[in-house]
């Protein structure tokens, strides 16, 4: 260590943070210049220690304490705090709900697929599907009969009205039929009551004409699939797709 | 039983304990005020800054995560407010004590401290203290802040380095320069046999 390095370490020696205190002390012992610099440093620190310390005013302290007290959070009553579920519990419940929702969606799809594949794997599956198709067709025929019956009722009412203009009769018919919000025409309840009493079966819920016509179209389409109509090839094709969809579900 | 640490007191204040804040204030009110007073060089401004510092502490106490010591955080706030204040003063055209005066070419701070009464006239300790205070206020900003943080609060060099944003070696150098400057300015006050 030379004198320059020693002088750089003088302050650290006083502050007891010197890297090499032994080396600095050795140079101070033999170098008068370094010793003088050390004394000056100590003198400066001693003078600096006489720096007067002033106090802030009581008003300033009072303003600070007032601001600190105004900022304090209002303490929530203990009972209320106990009633409130902890945030981690709320997060766990939310996570559980999301998890159940995510789990249930693919589970339902899989169940449907499983049922279809099980039906396919069993030898009786095509027979069951065929029977279901027959049931749908029979129901559709019933529906067409019901529609014809409805037409008869309408014609009777028209006859009852006599020479009433067609528009008036149509208006009355429209007013007698309840129109649901979705705009589809609903069959009158009396028709279903009559149908259920004649067949002595449990009354089916009123269906929309669209649904029934769709079923009857499906039944018609099935027959047309056997005898395709070239004029309505697109419709029969779609129905063919529909009728062949059931076995394919199982394959997937 | 040992006194609770600064960080524990701040945490207690966050939970609603005003007495903890008052204890914290009692620990730091003197050093912080003198740091601000020697930086602002005006008691009225220093009191304003003093309240601003503690207001910031009150407002931001939720942001204090305990990564650094409370003293480091507190002095960082104080230093930043001082810097803002000095910028405002410069913008308003106040004369800086560090800037060389056009008439003498000497900074105002040094002139004030050097042209005071002689040692014999400064018999009263109060006047000596005033002269030392002027000498400290006449230090360059980067030396003064290091000197005050070390002298008033006794912060470690590493902690001062965190507050100021420089290395610990730079802090030591600045402190050494500040002492040399003070020793030069106040050489007529030095009486080696008493020191």
PDB file of C-alpha atoms in Angstrom, chain A residues 9-156:
ATOM      1  CA  UNK A   9      -8.635   4.595   3.231  1.00  0.00           C
ATOM      2  CA  UNK A  10      -8.411   7.221   5.972  1.00  0.00           C
ATOM      3  CA  UNK A  11     -12.122   7.842   6.208  1.00  0.00           C
ATOM      4  CA  UNK A  12     -12.873   4.134   6.109  1.00  0.00           C
ATOM      5  CA  UNK A  13     -10.352   3.621   8.917  1.00  0.00           C
ATOM      6  CA  UNK A  14     -12.187   6.169  11.083  1.00  0.00           C
ATOM      7  CA  UNK A  15     -15.508   4.580  10.229  1.00  0.00           C
ATOM      8  CA  UNK A  16     -14.019   1.131  10.904  1.00  0.00           C
ATOM      9  CA  UNK A  17     -14.738   0.044   7.343  1.00  0.00           C
ATOM     10  CA  UNK A  18     -11.194   0.023   5.946  1.00  0.00           C
ATOM     11  CA  UNK A  19     -10.320  -2.875   3.685  1.00  0.00           C
ATOM     12  CA  UNK A  20      -6.794  -3.123   5.118  1.00  0.00           C
ATOM     13  CA  UNK A  21      -6.760  -1.319   8.471  1.00  0.00           C
ATOM     14  CA  UNK A  22      -3.407  -2.847   9.433  1.00  0.00           C
ATOM     15  CA  UNK A  23      -1.729  -1.555   6.264  1.00  0.00           C
ATOM     16  CA  UNK A  24      -3.192   1.954   6.757  1.00  0.00           C
ATOM     17  CA  UNK A  25      -2.010   2.086  10.376  1.00  0.00           C
ATOM     18  CA  UNK A  26       1.479   0.978   9.336  1.00  0.00           C
ATOM     19  CA  UNK A  27       1.785   3.839   6.814  1.00  0.00           C
ATOM     20  CA  UNK A  28       0.342   6.356   9.297  1.00  0.00           C
ATOM     21  CA  UNK A  29       3.032   5.332  11.733  1.00  0.00           C
ATOM     22  CA  UNK A  30       5.873   6.114   9.340  1.00  0.00           C
ATOM     23  CA  UNK A  31       4.464   8.869   6.985  1.00  0.00           C
ATOM     24  CA  UNK A  32       3.946  12.352   8.520  1.00  0.00           C
ATOM     25  CA  UNK A  33       1.878  13.580   5.525  1.00  0.00           C
ATOM     26  CA  UNK A  34      -0.523  10.714   5.817  1.00  0.00           C
ATOM     27  CA  UNK A  35      -0.678  11.269   9.571  1.00  0.00           C
ATOM     28  CA  UNK A  36      -1.538  14.971   9.018  1.00  0.00           C
ATOM     29  CA  UNK A  37      -4.272  14.062   6.549  1.00  0.00           C
ATOM     30  CA  UNK A  38      -5.654  11.614   9.071  1.00  0.00           C
ATOM     31  CA  UNK A  39      -5.756  14.300  11.769  1.00  0.00           C
ATOM     32  CA  UNK A  40      -7.517  16.739   9.446  1.00  0.00           C
ATOM     33  CA  UNK A  41     -10.109  14.136   8.604  1.00  0.00           C
ATOM     34  CA  UNK A  42     -10.767  13.486  12.270  1.00  0.00           C
ATOM     35  CA  UNK A  43     -11.006  17.219  12.948  1.00  0.00           C
ATOM     36  CA  UNK A  44     -13.526  17.692  10.141  1.00  0.00           C
ATOM     37  CA  UNK A  45     -15.658  14.893  11.488  1.00  0.00           C
ATOM     38  CA  UNK A  46     -15.514  16.399  14.953  1.00  0.00           C
ATOM     39  CA  UNK A  47     -16.619  19.784  13.629  1.00  0.00           C
ATOM     40  CA  UNK A  48     -19.363  18.204  11.581  1.00  0.00           C
ATOM     41  CA  UNK A  49     -20.553  16.534  14.761  1.00  0.00           C
ATOM     42  CA  UNK A  50     -21.306  19.991  16.144  1.00  0.00           C
ATOM     43  CA  UNK A  51     -23.926  20.578  13.468  1.00  0.00           C
ATOM     44  CA  UNK A  52     -26.890  21.974  15.377  1.00  0.00           C
ATOM     45  CA  UNK A  53     -29.956  19.769  15.453  1.00  0.00           C
ATOM     46  CA  UNK A  54     -33.245  21.596  15.165  1.00  0.00           C
ATOM     47  CA  UNK A  55     -36.708  20.402  15.978  1.00  0.00           C
ATOM     48  CA  UNK A  56     -39.791  20.669  13.773  1.00  0.00           C
ATOM     49  CA  UNK A  57     -42.597  22.766  15.165  1.00  0.00           C
ATOM     50  CA  UNK A  58     -45.328  21.180  17.247  1.00  0.00           C
ATOM     51  CA  UNK A  59     -47.865  22.386  14.701  1.00  0.00           C
ATOM     52  CA  UNK A  60     -46.130  20.432  11.938  1.00  0.00           C
ATOM     53  CA  UNK A  61     -46.087  17.299  14.078  1.00  0.00           C
ATOM     54  CA  UNK A  62     -49.743  17.781  14.980  1.00  0.00           C
ATOM     55  CA  UNK A  63     -50.682  18.126  11.308  1.00  0.00           C
ATOM     56  CA  UNK A  64     -48.841  14.925  10.486  1.00  0.00           C
ATOM     57  CA  UNK A  65     -50.493  12.988  13.305  1.00  0.00           C
ATOM     58  CA  UNK A  66     -53.897  14.354  12.301  1.00  0.00           C
ATOM     59  CA  UNK A  67     -53.378  13.215   8.721  1.00  0.00           C
ATOM     60  CA  UNK A  68     -52.247   9.820   9.929  1.00  0.00           C
ATOM     61  CA  UNK A  69     -55.332   9.399  12.097  1.00  0.00           C
ATOM     62  CA  UNK A  70     -57.659  10.439   9.273  1.00  0.00           C
ATOM     63  CA  UNK A  71     -56.175   7.867   6.973  1.00  0.00           C
ATOM     64  CA  UNK A  72     -56.669   4.976   9.383  1.00  0.00           C
ATOM     65  CA  UNK A  73     -58.973   2.258   8.019  1.00  0.00           C
ATOM     66  CA  UNK A  74     -62.300   1.825   9.714  1.00  0.00           C
ATOM     67  CA  UNK A  75     -62.154  -1.356  11.714  1.00  0.00           C
ATOM     68  CA  UNK A  76     -64.735  -3.886  10.494  1.00  0.00           C
ATOM     69  CA  UNK A  77     -66.743  -5.465  13.346  1.00  0.00           C
ATOM     70  CA  UNK A  78     -65.511  -8.916  14.244  1.00  0.00           C
ATOM     71  CA  UNK A  79     -68.909 -10.554  13.679  1.00  0.00           C
ATOM     72  CA  UNK A  80     -69.142  -9.168  10.168  1.00  0.00           C
ATOM     73  CA  UNK A  81     -65.620 -10.319   9.438  1.00  0.00           C
ATOM     74  CA  UNK A  82     -66.518 -13.833  10.582  1.00  0.00           C
ATOM     75  CA  UNK A  83     -69.614 -13.942   8.372  1.00  0.00           C
ATOM     76  CA  UNK A  84     -67.642 -13.010   5.316  1.00  0.00           C
ATOM     77  CA  UNK A  85     -66.053 -16.061   3.692  1.00  0.00           C
ATOM     78  CA  UNK A  86     -62.321 -15.776   3.236  1.00  0.00           C
ATOM     79  CA  UNK A  87     -61.131 -14.878  -0.260  1.00  0.00           C
ATOM     80  CA  UNK A  88     -59.399 -18.224  -0.743  1.00  0.00           C
ATOM     81  CA  UNK A  89     -62.681 -20.062  -0.071  1.00  0.00           C
ATOM     82  CA  UNK A  90     -64.479 -17.947  -2.647  1.00  0.00           C
ATOM     83  CA  UNK A  91     -61.726 -18.648  -5.141  1.00  0.00           C
ATOM     84  CA  UNK A  92     -61.910 -22.389  -4.416  1.00  0.00           C
ATOM     85  CA  UNK A  93     -65.688 -22.426  -4.923  1.00  0.00           C
ATOM     86  CA  UNK A  94     -65.374 -20.551  -8.199  1.00  0.00           C
ATOM     87  CA  UNK A  95     -62.657 -22.918  -9.361  1.00  0.00           C
ATOM     88  CA  UNK A  96     -64.783 -25.929  -8.398  1.00  0.00           C
ATOM     89  CA  UNK A  97     -67.779 -24.576 -10.311  1.00  0.00           C
ATOM     90  CA  UNK A  98     -65.679 -23.990 -13.407  1.00  0.00           C
ATOM     91  CA  UNK A  99     -64.156 -27.431 -13.061  1.00  0.00           C
ATOM     92  CA  UNK A 100     -67.533 -29.142 -12.786  1.00  0.00           C
ATOM     93  CA  UNK A 101     -68.800 -27.222 -15.779  1.00  0.00           C
ATOM     94  CA  UNK A 102     -65.803 -28.123 -17.875  1.00  0.00           C
ATOM     95  CA  UNK A 103     -66.008 -31.757 -16.754  1.00  0.00           C
ATOM     96  CA  UNK A 104     -69.722 -32.118 -17.461  1.00  0.00           C
ATOM     97  CA  UNK A 105     -69.660 -30.852 -21.044  1.00  0.00           C
ATOM     98  CA  UNK A 106     -67.395 -33.504 -22.570  1.00  0.00           C
ATOM     99  CA  UNK A 107     -68.920 -36.109 -20.237  1.00  0.00           C
ATOM    100  CA  UNK A 108     -72.395 -35.648 -21.803  1.00  0.00           C
ATOM    101  CA  UNK A 109     -71.066 -35.886 -25.306  1.00  0.00           C
ATOM    102  CA  UNK A 110     -69.138 -38.969 -24.415  1.00  0.00           C
ATOM    103  CA  UNK A 111     -72.187 -40.555 -22.832  1.00  0.00           C
ATOM    104  CA  UNK A 112     -74.197 -40.019 -25.991  1.00  0.00           C
ATOM    105  CA  UNK A 113     -71.409 -41.466 -28.026  1.00  0.00           C
ATOM    106  CA  UNK A 114     -71.127 -44.421 -25.693  1.00  0.00           C
ATOM    107  CA  UNK A 115     -74.794 -45.161 -25.938  1.00  0.00           C
ATOM    108  CA  UNK A 116     -74.664 -45.015 -29.724  1.00  0.00           C
ATOM    109  CA  UNK A 117     -71.642 -47.244 -29.966  1.00  0.00           C
ATOM    110  CA  UNK A 118     -73.152 -49.703 -27.516  1.00  0.00           C
ATOM    111  CA  UNK A 119     -76.279 -49.843 -29.612  1.00  0.00           C
ATOM    112  CA  UNK A 120     -74.258 -50.381 -32.729  1.00  0.00           C
ATOM    113  CA  UNK A 121     -72.130 -53.054 -31.188  1.00  0.00           C
ATOM    114  CA  UNK A 122     -75.173 -54.977 -30.149  1.00  0.00           C
ATOM    115  CA  UNK A 123     -76.796 -57.063 -32.849  1.00  0.00           C
ATOM    116  CA  UNK A 124     -80.222 -55.606 -32.134  1.00  0.00           C
ATOM    117  CA  UNK A 125     -79.124 -52.028 -32.678  1.00  0.00           C
ATOM    118  CA  UNK A 126     -80.309 -51.682 -36.311  1.00  0.00           C
ATOM    119  CA  UNK A 127     -83.609 -53.254 -35.377  1.00  0.00           C
ATOM    120  CA  UNK A 128     -84.098 -50.770 -32.560  1.00  0.00           C
ATOM    121  CA  UNK A 129     -83.218 -47.886 -34.794  1.00  0.00           C
ATOM    122  CA  UNK A 130     -85.599 -49.194 -37.430  1.00  0.00           C
ATOM    123  CA  UNK A 131     -88.357 -49.523 -34.853  1.00  0.00           C
ATOM    124  CA  UNK A 132     -87.766 -45.992 -33.721  1.00  0.00           C
ATOM    125  CA  UNK A 133     -88.019 -44.832 -37.289  1.00  0.00           C
ATOM    126  CA  UNK A 134     -91.275 -46.706 -37.650  1.00  0.00           C
ATOM    127  CA  UNK A 135     -92.578 -45.100 -34.477  1.00  0.00           C
ATOM    128  CA  UNK A 136     -91.699 -41.696 -35.806  1.00  0.00           C
ATOM    129  CA  UNK A 137     -93.378 -42.494 -39.081  1.00  0.00           C
ATOM    130  CA  UNK A 138     -96.494 -43.764 -37.329  1.00  0.00           C
ATOM    131  CA  UNK A 139     -96.634 -40.696 -35.168  1.00  0.00           C
ATOM    132  CA  UNK A 140     -96.196 -38.562 -38.234  1.00  0.00           C
ATOM    133  CA  UNK A 141     -99.118 -40.358 -39.890  1.00  0.00           C
ATOM    134  CA  UNK A 142    -101.185 -39.701 -36.802  1.00  0.00           C
ATOM    135  CA  UNK A 143    -100.156 -36.108 -37.003  1.00  0.00           C
ATOM    136  CA  UNK A 144    -101.167 -35.898 -40.631  1.00  0.00           C
ATOM    137  CA  UNK A 145    -104.503 -37.428 -39.678  1.00  0.00           C
ATOM    138  CA  UNK A 146    -104.801 -34.866 -36.932  1.00  0.00           C
ATOM    139  CA  UNK A 147    -104.029 -32.117 -39.371  1.00  0.00           C
ATOM    140  CA  UNK A 148    -106.674 -33.452 -41.708  1.00  0.00           C
ATOM    141  CA  UNK A 149    -109.072 -33.507 -38.799  1.00  0.00           C
ATOM    142  CA  UNK A 150    -108.130 -29.937 -38.049  1.00  0.00           C
ATOM    143  CA  UNK A 151    -108.844 -29.060 -41.647  1.00  0.00           C
ATOM    144  CA  UNK A 152    -112.270 -30.629 -41.300  1.00  0.00           C
ATOM    145  CA  UNK A 153    -112.955 -28.590 -38.188  1.00  0.00           C
ATOM    146  CA  UNK A 154    -111.908 -25.484 -40.029  1.00  0.00           C
ATOM    147  CA  UNK A 155    -114.151 -26.279 -42.964  1.00  0.00           C
ATOM    148  CA  UNK A 156    -117.037 -26.945 -40.593  1.00  0.00           C
TER     149      UNK A 156
END
